[in-house]
Amino acid sequence: EDQVTQSPEALRLQEGESSSLNCSYTVSGLRGLFWYRQDPGKGPEFLFTLYSAGEEKEKERLKATLTKKESFLHITAPKPEDSATYLCAVRGNTGNQFYFGTGTSLTVIP
Amino acid sequence: DTGVSQNPRHKITKRGQNVTFRCDPISEHNRLYWYRQTLGQGPEFLTYFQNEAQLEKSRLLSDRFSAERPKGSFSTLEIQRTEQGDSAMYLCASRTESSGAYGYTFGSGTRLTVV
């Protein structure tokens, strides 16, 4: 079965302190790895899609990378407004659903 | 079109009552999904519609749950004889074939509390 594991569960950073979030996955036929941001009480908000190993995507202070077994979300010089839960999901070739990890709760302290 | 709309935002119900949620997807999106998310967990797939056809259902979707998408537009998710374990955020998402690179667009969800 397709599976996603995210680590760490929670991360506290000082403003400006760069770090990385990990997403390990097993999937039969990767049709996309997705990163979402979720604020409390809201639905997930799309950030990136990665399709193949070696691919990278960037948006402001965020950069997502992909290998054959895991993806990283790098956060450079984070600001308090980056505080949120970051979810990773994969889509395999066995259906239309996405498999989500449990997320990493990021808190950036001013 | 401002995105995926879900109503109500919050619902408190007594155990044993029936509840119905509504999702209005982005108008040009023909694919619609329902997910359930409990506290501290990622969203879990419930069911998928392509136009009006319900093409996939999760094993999580017990016979107390039913979903419809008449005319391929809005969708409803009904839970009969609610149980405390049904308390969760119910998320709706939509997409089209051409939006693959953008994954889903999610609504803000309906938070259900069963007391």
PDB file of C-alpha atoms in Angstrom:
ATOM      1  CA  GLU A   1       0.000   0.000   0.000  1.00  0.00           C
ATOM      2  CA  ASP A   2       1.162   3.527  -0.749  1.00  0.00           C
ATOM      3  CA  GLN A   3       2.493   5.213   2.370  1.00  0.00           C
ATOM      4  CA  VAL A   4       3.927   8.541   3.494  1.00  0.00           C
ATOM      5  CA  THR A   5       5.920   9.274   6.665  1.00  0.00           C
ATOM      6  CA  GLN A   6       6.812  12.797   7.672  1.00  0.00           C
ATOM      7  CA  SER A   7       9.409  13.949  10.182  1.00  0.00           C
ATOM      8  CA  PRO A   8       9.777  15.641  12.515  1.00  0.00           C
ATOM      9  CA  GLU A   9       6.224  15.811  13.885  1.00  0.00           C
ATOM     10  CA  ALA A  10       6.910  19.294  15.212  1.00  0.00           C
ATOM     11  CA  LEU A  11       9.642  21.839  14.652  1.00  0.00           C
ATOM     12  CA  ARG A  12      10.327  25.126  16.434  1.00  0.00           C
ATOM     13  CA  LEU A  13      12.682  27.561  14.745  1.00  0.00           C
ATOM     14  CA  GLN A  14      13.919  31.014  15.528  1.00  0.00           C
ATOM     15  CA  GLU A  15      13.146  33.543  12.840  1.00  0.00           C
ATOM     16  CA  GLY A  16      15.926  33.291  10.256  1.00  0.00           C
ATOM     17  CA  GLU A  17      16.980  29.774  11.310  1.00  0.00           C
ATOM     18  CA  SER A  18      16.894  27.580   8.197  1.00  0.00           C
ATOM     19  CA  SER A  19      15.884  23.905   8.351  1.00  0.00           C
ATOM     20  CA  SER A  20      14.394  21.008   6.391  1.00  0.00           C
ATOM     21  CA  LEU A  21      11.288  18.863   6.675  1.00  0.00           C
ATOM     22  CA  ASN A  22      11.372  15.253   5.498  1.00  0.00           C
ATOM     23  CA  CYS A  23       8.805  13.173   3.651  1.00  0.00           C
ATOM     24  CA  SER A  24       9.594   9.491   3.091  1.00  0.00           C
ATOM     25  CA  TYR A  25       7.308   7.568   0.786  1.00  0.00           C
ATOM     26  CA  THR A  26       6.574   4.197  -0.724  1.00  0.00           C
ATOM     27  CA  VAL A  27       4.336   4.158  -3.752  1.00  0.00           C
ATOM     28  CA  SER A  28       3.654   1.928  -6.710  1.00  0.00           C
ATOM     29  CA  GLY A  29       4.340   4.132  -9.695  1.00  0.00           C
ATOM     30  CA  LEU A  30       4.752   7.721  -8.535  1.00  0.00           C
ATOM     31  CA  ARG A  31       2.385  10.041 -10.378  1.00  0.00           C
ATOM     32  CA  GLY A  32       3.242  13.029  -8.248  1.00  0.00           C
ATOM     33  CA  LEU A  33       4.466  14.090  -4.816  1.00  0.00           C
ATOM     34  CA  PHE A  34       2.663  17.113  -3.424  1.00  0.00           C
ATOM     35  CA  TRP A  35       3.448  19.559  -0.645  1.00  0.00           C
ATOM     36  CA  TYR A  36       0.646  21.470   1.044  1.00  0.00           C
ATOM     37  CA  ARG A  37       0.514  24.065   3.773  1.00  0.00           C
ATOM     38  CA  GLN A  38      -2.347  23.943   6.278  1.00  0.00           C
ATOM     39  CA  ASP A  39      -3.246  26.699   8.702  1.00  0.00           C
ATOM     40  CA  PRO A  40      -5.375  25.874  11.771  1.00  0.00           C
ATOM     41  CA  GLY A  41      -9.047  25.384  10.923  1.00  0.00           C
ATOM     42  CA  LYS A  42      -8.468  25.660   7.182  1.00  0.00           C
ATOM     43  CA  GLY A  43      -8.095  23.297   4.263  1.00  0.00           C
ATOM     44  CA  PRO A  44      -4.657  22.462   2.845  1.00  0.00           C
ATOM     45  CA  GLU A  45      -3.183  24.998   0.422  1.00  0.00           C
ATOM     46  CA  PHE A  46      -1.161  23.730  -2.531  1.00  0.00           C
ATOM     47  CA  LEU A  47       2.569  24.522  -2.589  1.00  0.00           C
ATOM     48  CA  PHE A  48       4.451  22.221  -4.998  1.00  0.00           C
ATOM     49  CA  THR A  49       4.238  19.147  -7.191  1.00  0.00           C
ATOM     50  CA  LEU A  50       7.289  17.005  -7.949  1.00  0.00           C
ATOM     51  CA  TYR A  51       7.232  14.166 -10.448  1.00  0.00           C
ATOM     52  CA  SER A  52      10.682  12.646 -10.782  1.00  0.00           C
ATOM     53  CA  ALA A  53      13.884  12.177  -8.793  1.00  0.00           C
ATOM     54  CA  GLY A  54      16.177  15.160  -9.047  1.00  0.00           C
ATOM     55  CA  GLU A  55      13.383  17.623  -9.578  1.00  0.00           C
ATOM     56  CA  GLU A  56      13.357  20.827  -7.515  1.00  0.00           C
ATOM     57  CA  LYS A  57      10.765  23.581  -7.102  1.00  0.00           C
ATOM     58  CA  GLU A  58      11.091  26.921  -5.307  1.00  0.00           C
ATOM     59  CA  LYS A  59       8.671  29.496  -4.005  1.00  0.00           C
ATOM     60  CA  GLU A  60       9.837  32.397  -1.876  1.00  0.00           C
ATOM     61  CA  ARG A  61      11.582  30.888   1.178  1.00  0.00           C
ATOM     62  CA  LEU A  62      10.558  27.309   0.342  1.00  0.00           C
ATOM     63  CA  LYS A  63      12.354  24.778  -1.833  1.00  0.00           C
ATOM     64  CA  ALA A  64      11.170  21.234  -2.426  1.00  0.00           C
ATOM     65  CA  THR A  65      13.403  18.419  -3.655  1.00  0.00           C
ATOM     66  CA  LEU A  66      12.723  14.806  -4.584  1.00  0.00           C
ATOM     67  CA  THR A  67      14.658  11.549  -4.571  1.00  0.00           C
ATOM     68  CA  LYS A  68      13.384   8.047  -5.289  1.00  0.00           C
ATOM     69  CA  LYS A  69      12.487   7.486  -1.649  1.00  0.00           C
ATOM     70  CA  GLU A  70      11.981  10.880  -0.054  1.00  0.00           C
ATOM     71  CA  SER A  71      11.326  14.545  -0.471  1.00  0.00           C
ATOM     72  CA  PHE A  72      12.606  17.489   1.497  1.00  0.00           C
ATOM     73  CA  LEU A  73      11.017  20.860   2.062  1.00  0.00           C
ATOM     74  CA  HIS A  74      13.794  23.324   2.792  1.00  0.00           C
ATOM     75  CA  ILE A  75      12.856  26.535   4.568  1.00  0.00           C
ATOM     76  CA  THR A  76      15.395  29.332   4.266  1.00  0.00           C
ATOM     77  CA  ALA A  77      15.388  32.203   6.755  1.00  0.00           C
ATOM     78  CA  PRO A  78      11.817  31.490   7.924  1.00  0.00           C
ATOM     79  CA  LYS A  79       9.488  34.184   9.191  1.00  0.00           C
ATOM     80  CA  PRO A  80       6.695  33.854  11.784  1.00  0.00           C
ATOM     81  CA  GLU A  81       4.116  33.825   8.979  1.00  0.00           C
ATOM     82  CA  ASP A  82       5.609  30.537   7.769  1.00  0.00           C
ATOM     83  CA  SER A  83       4.211  28.886  10.908  1.00  0.00           C
ATOM     84  CA  ALA A  84       1.771  26.179   9.785  1.00  0.00           C
ATOM     85  CA  THR A  85       1.473  22.440   9.318  1.00  0.00           C
ATOM     86  CA  TYR A  86       3.172  21.195   6.181  1.00  0.00           C
ATOM     87  CA  LEU A  87       1.644  18.109   4.592  1.00  0.00           C
ATOM     88  CA  CYS A  88       3.202  15.781   2.041  1.00  0.00           C
ATOM     89  CA  ALA A  89       1.100  13.554  -0.209  1.00  0.00           C
ATOM     90  CA  VAL A  90       1.739  11.085  -3.000  1.00  0.00           C
ATOM     91  CA  ARG A  91      -0.361   9.834  -5.857  1.00  0.00           C
ATOM     92  CA  GLY A  92       0.420   6.397  -7.227  1.00  0.00           C
ATOM     93  CA  ASN A  93      -0.841   4.472 -10.204  1.00  0.00           C
ATOM     94  CA  THR A  94      -3.405   2.430  -8.285  1.00  0.00           C
ATOM     95  CA  GLY A  95      -6.145   5.036  -8.136  1.00  0.00           C
ATOM     96  CA  ASN A  96      -7.041   8.682  -8.003  1.00  0.00           C
ATOM     97  CA  GLN A  97      -6.601   9.296  -4.294  1.00  0.00           C
ATOM     98  CA  PHE A  98      -3.712  11.032  -2.626  1.00  0.00           C
ATOM     99  CA  TYR A  99      -2.004   9.462   0.386  1.00  0.00           C
ATOM    100  CA  PHE A 100      -1.106  12.061   2.987  1.00  0.00           C
ATOM    101  CA  GLY A 101       1.426  12.019   5.761  1.00  0.00           C
ATOM    102  CA  THR A 102       0.551  13.261   9.240  1.00  0.00           C
ATOM    103  CA  GLY A 103       2.354  16.532   8.658  1.00  0.00           C
ATOM    104  CA  THR A 104       5.060  18.598  10.338  1.00  0.00           C
ATOM    105  CA  SER A 105       3.865  21.401  12.579  1.00  0.00           C
ATOM    106  CA  LEU A 106       6.251  24.321  12.132  1.00  0.00           C
ATOM    107  CA  THR A 107       6.449  27.192  14.595  1.00  0.00           C
ATOM    108  CA  VAL A 108       8.703  30.134  13.805  1.00  0.00           C
ATOM    109  CA  ILE A 109       9.468  32.290  16.816  1.00  0.00           C
ATOM    110  CA  PRO A 110      10.166  36.006  16.296  1.00  0.00           C
TER     111      PRO A 110
ATOM    112  CA  ASP B   1     -15.093  31.708  -9.020  1.00  0.00           C
ATOM    113  CA  THR B   2     -13.420  31.987  -5.643  1.00  0.00           C
ATOM    114  CA  GLY B   3     -12.536  28.378  -4.998  1.00  0.00           C
ATOM    115  CA  VAL B   4     -14.080  25.334  -3.375  1.00  0.00           C
ATOM    116  CA  SER B   5     -16.910  26.211  -1.012  1.00  0.00           C
ATOM    117  CA  GLN B   6     -18.093  23.992   1.838  1.00  0.00           C
ATOM    118  CA  ASN B   7     -21.115  24.410   4.047  1.00  0.00           C
ATOM    119  CA  PRO B   8     -21.653  24.486   6.896  1.00  0.00           C
ATOM    120  CA  ARG B   9     -18.259  25.391   8.351  1.00  0.00           C
ATOM    121  CA  HIS B  10     -19.144  23.852  11.695  1.00  0.00           C
ATOM    122  CA  LYS B  11     -21.756  21.322  12.746  1.00  0.00           C
ATOM    123  CA  ILE B  12     -22.506  20.036  16.224  1.00  0.00           C
ATOM    124  CA  THR B  13     -24.882  17.124  16.382  1.00  0.00           C
ATOM    125  CA  LYS B  14     -26.096  14.596  18.892  1.00  0.00           C
ATOM    126  CA  ARG B  15     -25.066  10.988  18.529  1.00  0.00           C
ATOM    127  CA  GLY B  16     -27.525   9.102  16.390  1.00  0.00           C
ATOM    128  CA  GLN B  17     -28.627  12.078  14.318  1.00  0.00           C
ATOM    129  CA  ASN B  18     -28.097  12.381  10.569  1.00  0.00           C
ATOM    130  CA  VAL B  19     -26.005  15.174   9.072  1.00  0.00           C
ATOM    131  CA  THR B  20     -25.421  16.387   5.527  1.00  0.00           C
ATOM    132  CA  PHE B  21     -22.585  18.505   4.215  1.00  0.00           C
ATOM    133  CA  ARG B  22     -22.383  20.337   0.917  1.00  0.00           C
ATOM    134  CA  CYS B  23     -19.435  21.039  -1.367  1.00  0.00           C
ATOM    135  CA  ASP B  24     -19.447  23.412  -4.335  1.00  0.00           C
ATOM    136  CA  PRO B  25     -16.300  22.780  -6.398  1.00  0.00           C
ATOM    137  CA  ILE B  26     -14.582  25.162  -8.771  1.00  0.00           C
ATOM    138  CA  SER B  27     -16.999  25.321 -11.676  1.00  0.00           C
ATOM    139  CA  GLU B  28     -14.763  23.890 -14.393  1.00  0.00           C
ATOM    140  CA  HIS B  29     -13.449  21.055 -12.194  1.00  0.00           C
ATOM    141  CA  ASN B  30     -15.047  17.747 -13.103  1.00  0.00           C
ATOM    142  CA  ARG B  31     -13.292  15.695 -10.419  1.00  0.00           C
ATOM    143  CA  LEU B  32     -14.386  15.951  -6.809  1.00  0.00           C
ATOM    144  CA  TYR B  33     -13.005  14.258  -3.708  1.00  0.00           C
ATOM    145  CA  TRP B  34     -14.047  13.923  -0.080  1.00  0.00           C
ATOM    146  CA  TYR B  35     -11.441  13.479   2.621  1.00  0.00           C
ATOM    147  CA  ARG B  36     -11.678  13.220   6.402  1.00  0.00           C
ATOM    148  CA  GLN B  37      -9.081  14.669   8.759  1.00  0.00           C
ATOM    149  CA  THR B  38      -8.844  14.097  12.482  1.00  0.00           C
ATOM    150  CA  LEU B  39      -6.705  16.144  14.843  1.00  0.00           C
ATOM    151  CA  GLY B  40      -2.991  15.615  14.287  1.00  0.00           C
ATOM    152  CA  GLN B  41      -3.525  13.429  11.241  1.00  0.00           C
ATOM    153  CA  GLY B  42      -3.311  13.970   7.524  1.00  0.00           C
ATOM    154  CA  PRO B  43      -6.421  13.871   5.348  1.00  0.00           C
ATOM    155  CA  GLU B  44      -7.763  10.367   4.604  1.00  0.00           C
ATOM    156  CA  PHE B  45      -9.518   9.605   1.340  1.00  0.00           C
ATOM    157  CA  LEU B  46     -13.228   8.832   1.463  1.00  0.00           C
ATOM    158  CA  THR B  47     -14.571   8.969  -2.081  1.00  0.00           C
ATOM    159  CA  TYR B  48     -14.042  10.319  -5.601  1.00  0.00           C
ATOM    160  CA  PHE B  49     -16.407  11.530  -8.312  1.00  0.00           C
ATOM    161  CA  GLN B  50     -15.714  12.142 -11.948  1.00  0.00           C
ATOM    162  CA  ASN B  51     -18.604  14.254 -13.146  1.00  0.00           C
ATOM    163  CA  GLU B  52     -21.669  12.613 -11.567  1.00  0.00           C
ATOM    164  CA  ALA B  53     -20.176   9.141 -11.337  1.00  0.00           C
ATOM    165  CA  GLN B  54     -18.815   7.909  -8.008  1.00  0.00           C
ATOM    166  CA  LEU B  55     -15.762   5.971  -9.176  1.00  0.00           C
ATOM    167  CA  GLU B  56     -13.898   5.165  -5.971  1.00  0.00           C
ATOM    168  CA  LYS B  57     -14.865   4.594  -2.353  1.00  0.00           C
ATOM    169  CA  SER B  58     -12.561   3.982   0.579  1.00  0.00           C
ATOM    170  CA  ARG B  59     -13.016   1.151   3.021  1.00  0.00           C
ATOM    171  CA  LEU B  60     -13.363   3.977   5.567  1.00  0.00           C
ATOM    172  CA  LEU B  61     -16.704   4.824   3.991  1.00  0.00           C
ATOM    173  CA  SER B  62     -19.046   2.629   6.011  1.00  0.00           C
ATOM    174  CA  ASP B  63     -22.643   2.031   4.997  1.00  0.00           C
ATOM    175  CA  ARG B  64     -23.659   4.955   7.225  1.00  0.00           C
ATOM    176  CA  PHE B  65     -21.910   7.293   4.788  1.00  0.00           C
ATOM    177  CA  SER B  66     -23.300   8.211   1.393  1.00  0.00           C
ATOM    178  CA  ALA B  67     -22.162  10.768  -1.131  1.00  0.00           C
ATOM    179  CA  GLU B  68     -23.812  12.124  -4.223  1.00  0.00           C
ATOM    180  CA  ARG B  69     -22.966  14.515  -6.999  1.00  0.00           C
ATOM    181  CA  PRO B  70     -26.116  15.080  -9.014  1.00  0.00           C
ATOM    182  CA  LYS B  71     -25.526  16.595 -12.449  1.00  0.00           C
ATOM    183  CA  GLY B  72     -21.797  16.658 -11.836  1.00  0.00           C
ATOM    184  CA  SER B  73     -21.888  19.981 -10.010  1.00  0.00           C
ATOM    185  CA  PHE B  74     -22.127  20.280  -6.214  1.00  0.00           C
ATOM    186  CA  SER B  75     -21.750  17.246  -3.974  1.00  0.00           C
ATOM    187  CA  THR B  76     -23.295  16.195  -0.675  1.00  0.00           C
ATOM    188  CA  LEU B  77     -21.918  13.874   1.978  1.00  0.00           C
ATOM    189  CA  GLU B  78     -24.446  12.401   4.384  1.00  0.00           C
ATOM    190  CA  ILE B  79     -23.658  10.563   7.593  1.00  0.00           C
ATOM    191  CA  GLN B  80     -26.500   8.598   9.125  1.00  0.00           C
ATOM    192  CA  ARG B  81     -26.737   7.625  12.791  1.00  0.00           C
ATOM    193  CA  THR B  82     -23.650   9.625  13.705  1.00  0.00           C
ATOM    194  CA  GLU B  83     -21.177   8.244  16.219  1.00  0.00           C
ATOM    195  CA  GLN B  84     -18.602  10.071  18.316  1.00  0.00           C
ATOM    196  CA  GLY B  85     -15.872   8.587  16.136  1.00  0.00           C
ATOM    197  CA  ASP B  86     -17.275  10.533  13.198  1.00  0.00           C
ATOM    198  CA  SER B  87     -16.072  13.777  14.769  1.00  0.00           C
ATOM    199  CA  ALA B  88     -13.551  15.198  12.309  1.00  0.00           C
ATOM    200  CA  MET B  89     -12.947  17.810   9.651  1.00  0.00           C
ATOM    201  CA  TYR B  90     -14.539  16.800   6.361  1.00  0.00           C
ATOM    202  CA  LEU B  91     -12.656  18.246   3.419  1.00  0.00           C
ATOM    203  CA  CYS B  92     -13.786  18.538  -0.167  1.00  0.00           C
ATOM    204  CA  ALA B  93     -11.344  19.012  -3.030  1.00  0.00           C
ATOM    205  CA  SER B  94     -11.667  19.395  -6.776  1.00  0.00           C
ATOM    206  CA  ARG B  95      -9.478  19.304  -9.866  1.00  0.00           C
ATOM    207  CA  THR B  96      -9.538  18.777 -13.625  1.00  0.00           C
ATOM    208  CA  GLU B  97      -7.453  16.526 -15.840  1.00  0.00           C
ATOM    209  CA  SER B  98      -5.305  19.511 -16.765  1.00  0.00           C
ATOM    210  CA  SER B  99      -4.688  20.578 -13.169  1.00  0.00           C
ATOM    211  CA  GLY B 100      -2.561  17.554 -12.376  1.00  0.00           C
ATOM    212  CA  ALA B 101       0.510  19.636 -11.636  1.00  0.00           C
ATOM    213  CA  TYR B 102      -1.487  21.599  -9.099  1.00  0.00           C
ATOM    214  CA  GLY B 103      -2.964  18.678  -7.249  1.00  0.00           C
ATOM    215  CA  TYR B 104      -6.225  19.412  -5.562  1.00  0.00           C
ATOM    216  CA  THR B 105      -7.837  22.669  -4.588  1.00  0.00           C
ATOM    217  CA  PHE B 106      -9.281  22.123  -1.138  1.00  0.00           C
ATOM    218  CA  GLY B 107     -12.179  23.821   0.535  1.00  0.00           C
ATOM    219  CA  SER B 108     -11.976  25.070   4.103  1.00  0.00           C
ATOM    220  CA  GLY B 109     -13.788  22.028   5.378  1.00  0.00           C
ATOM    221  CA  THR B 110     -16.742  21.259   7.612  1.00  0.00           C
ATOM    222  CA  ARG B 111     -15.853  20.509  11.205  1.00  0.00           C
ATOM    223  CA  LEU B 112     -18.234  17.952  12.689  1.00  0.00           C
ATOM    224  CA  THR B 113     -18.546  17.445  16.422  1.00  0.00           C
ATOM    225  CA  VAL B 114     -20.713  14.565  17.615  1.00  0.00           C
ATOM    226  CA  VAL B 115     -21.746  14.892  21.257  1.00  0.00           C
TER     227      VAL B 115
END
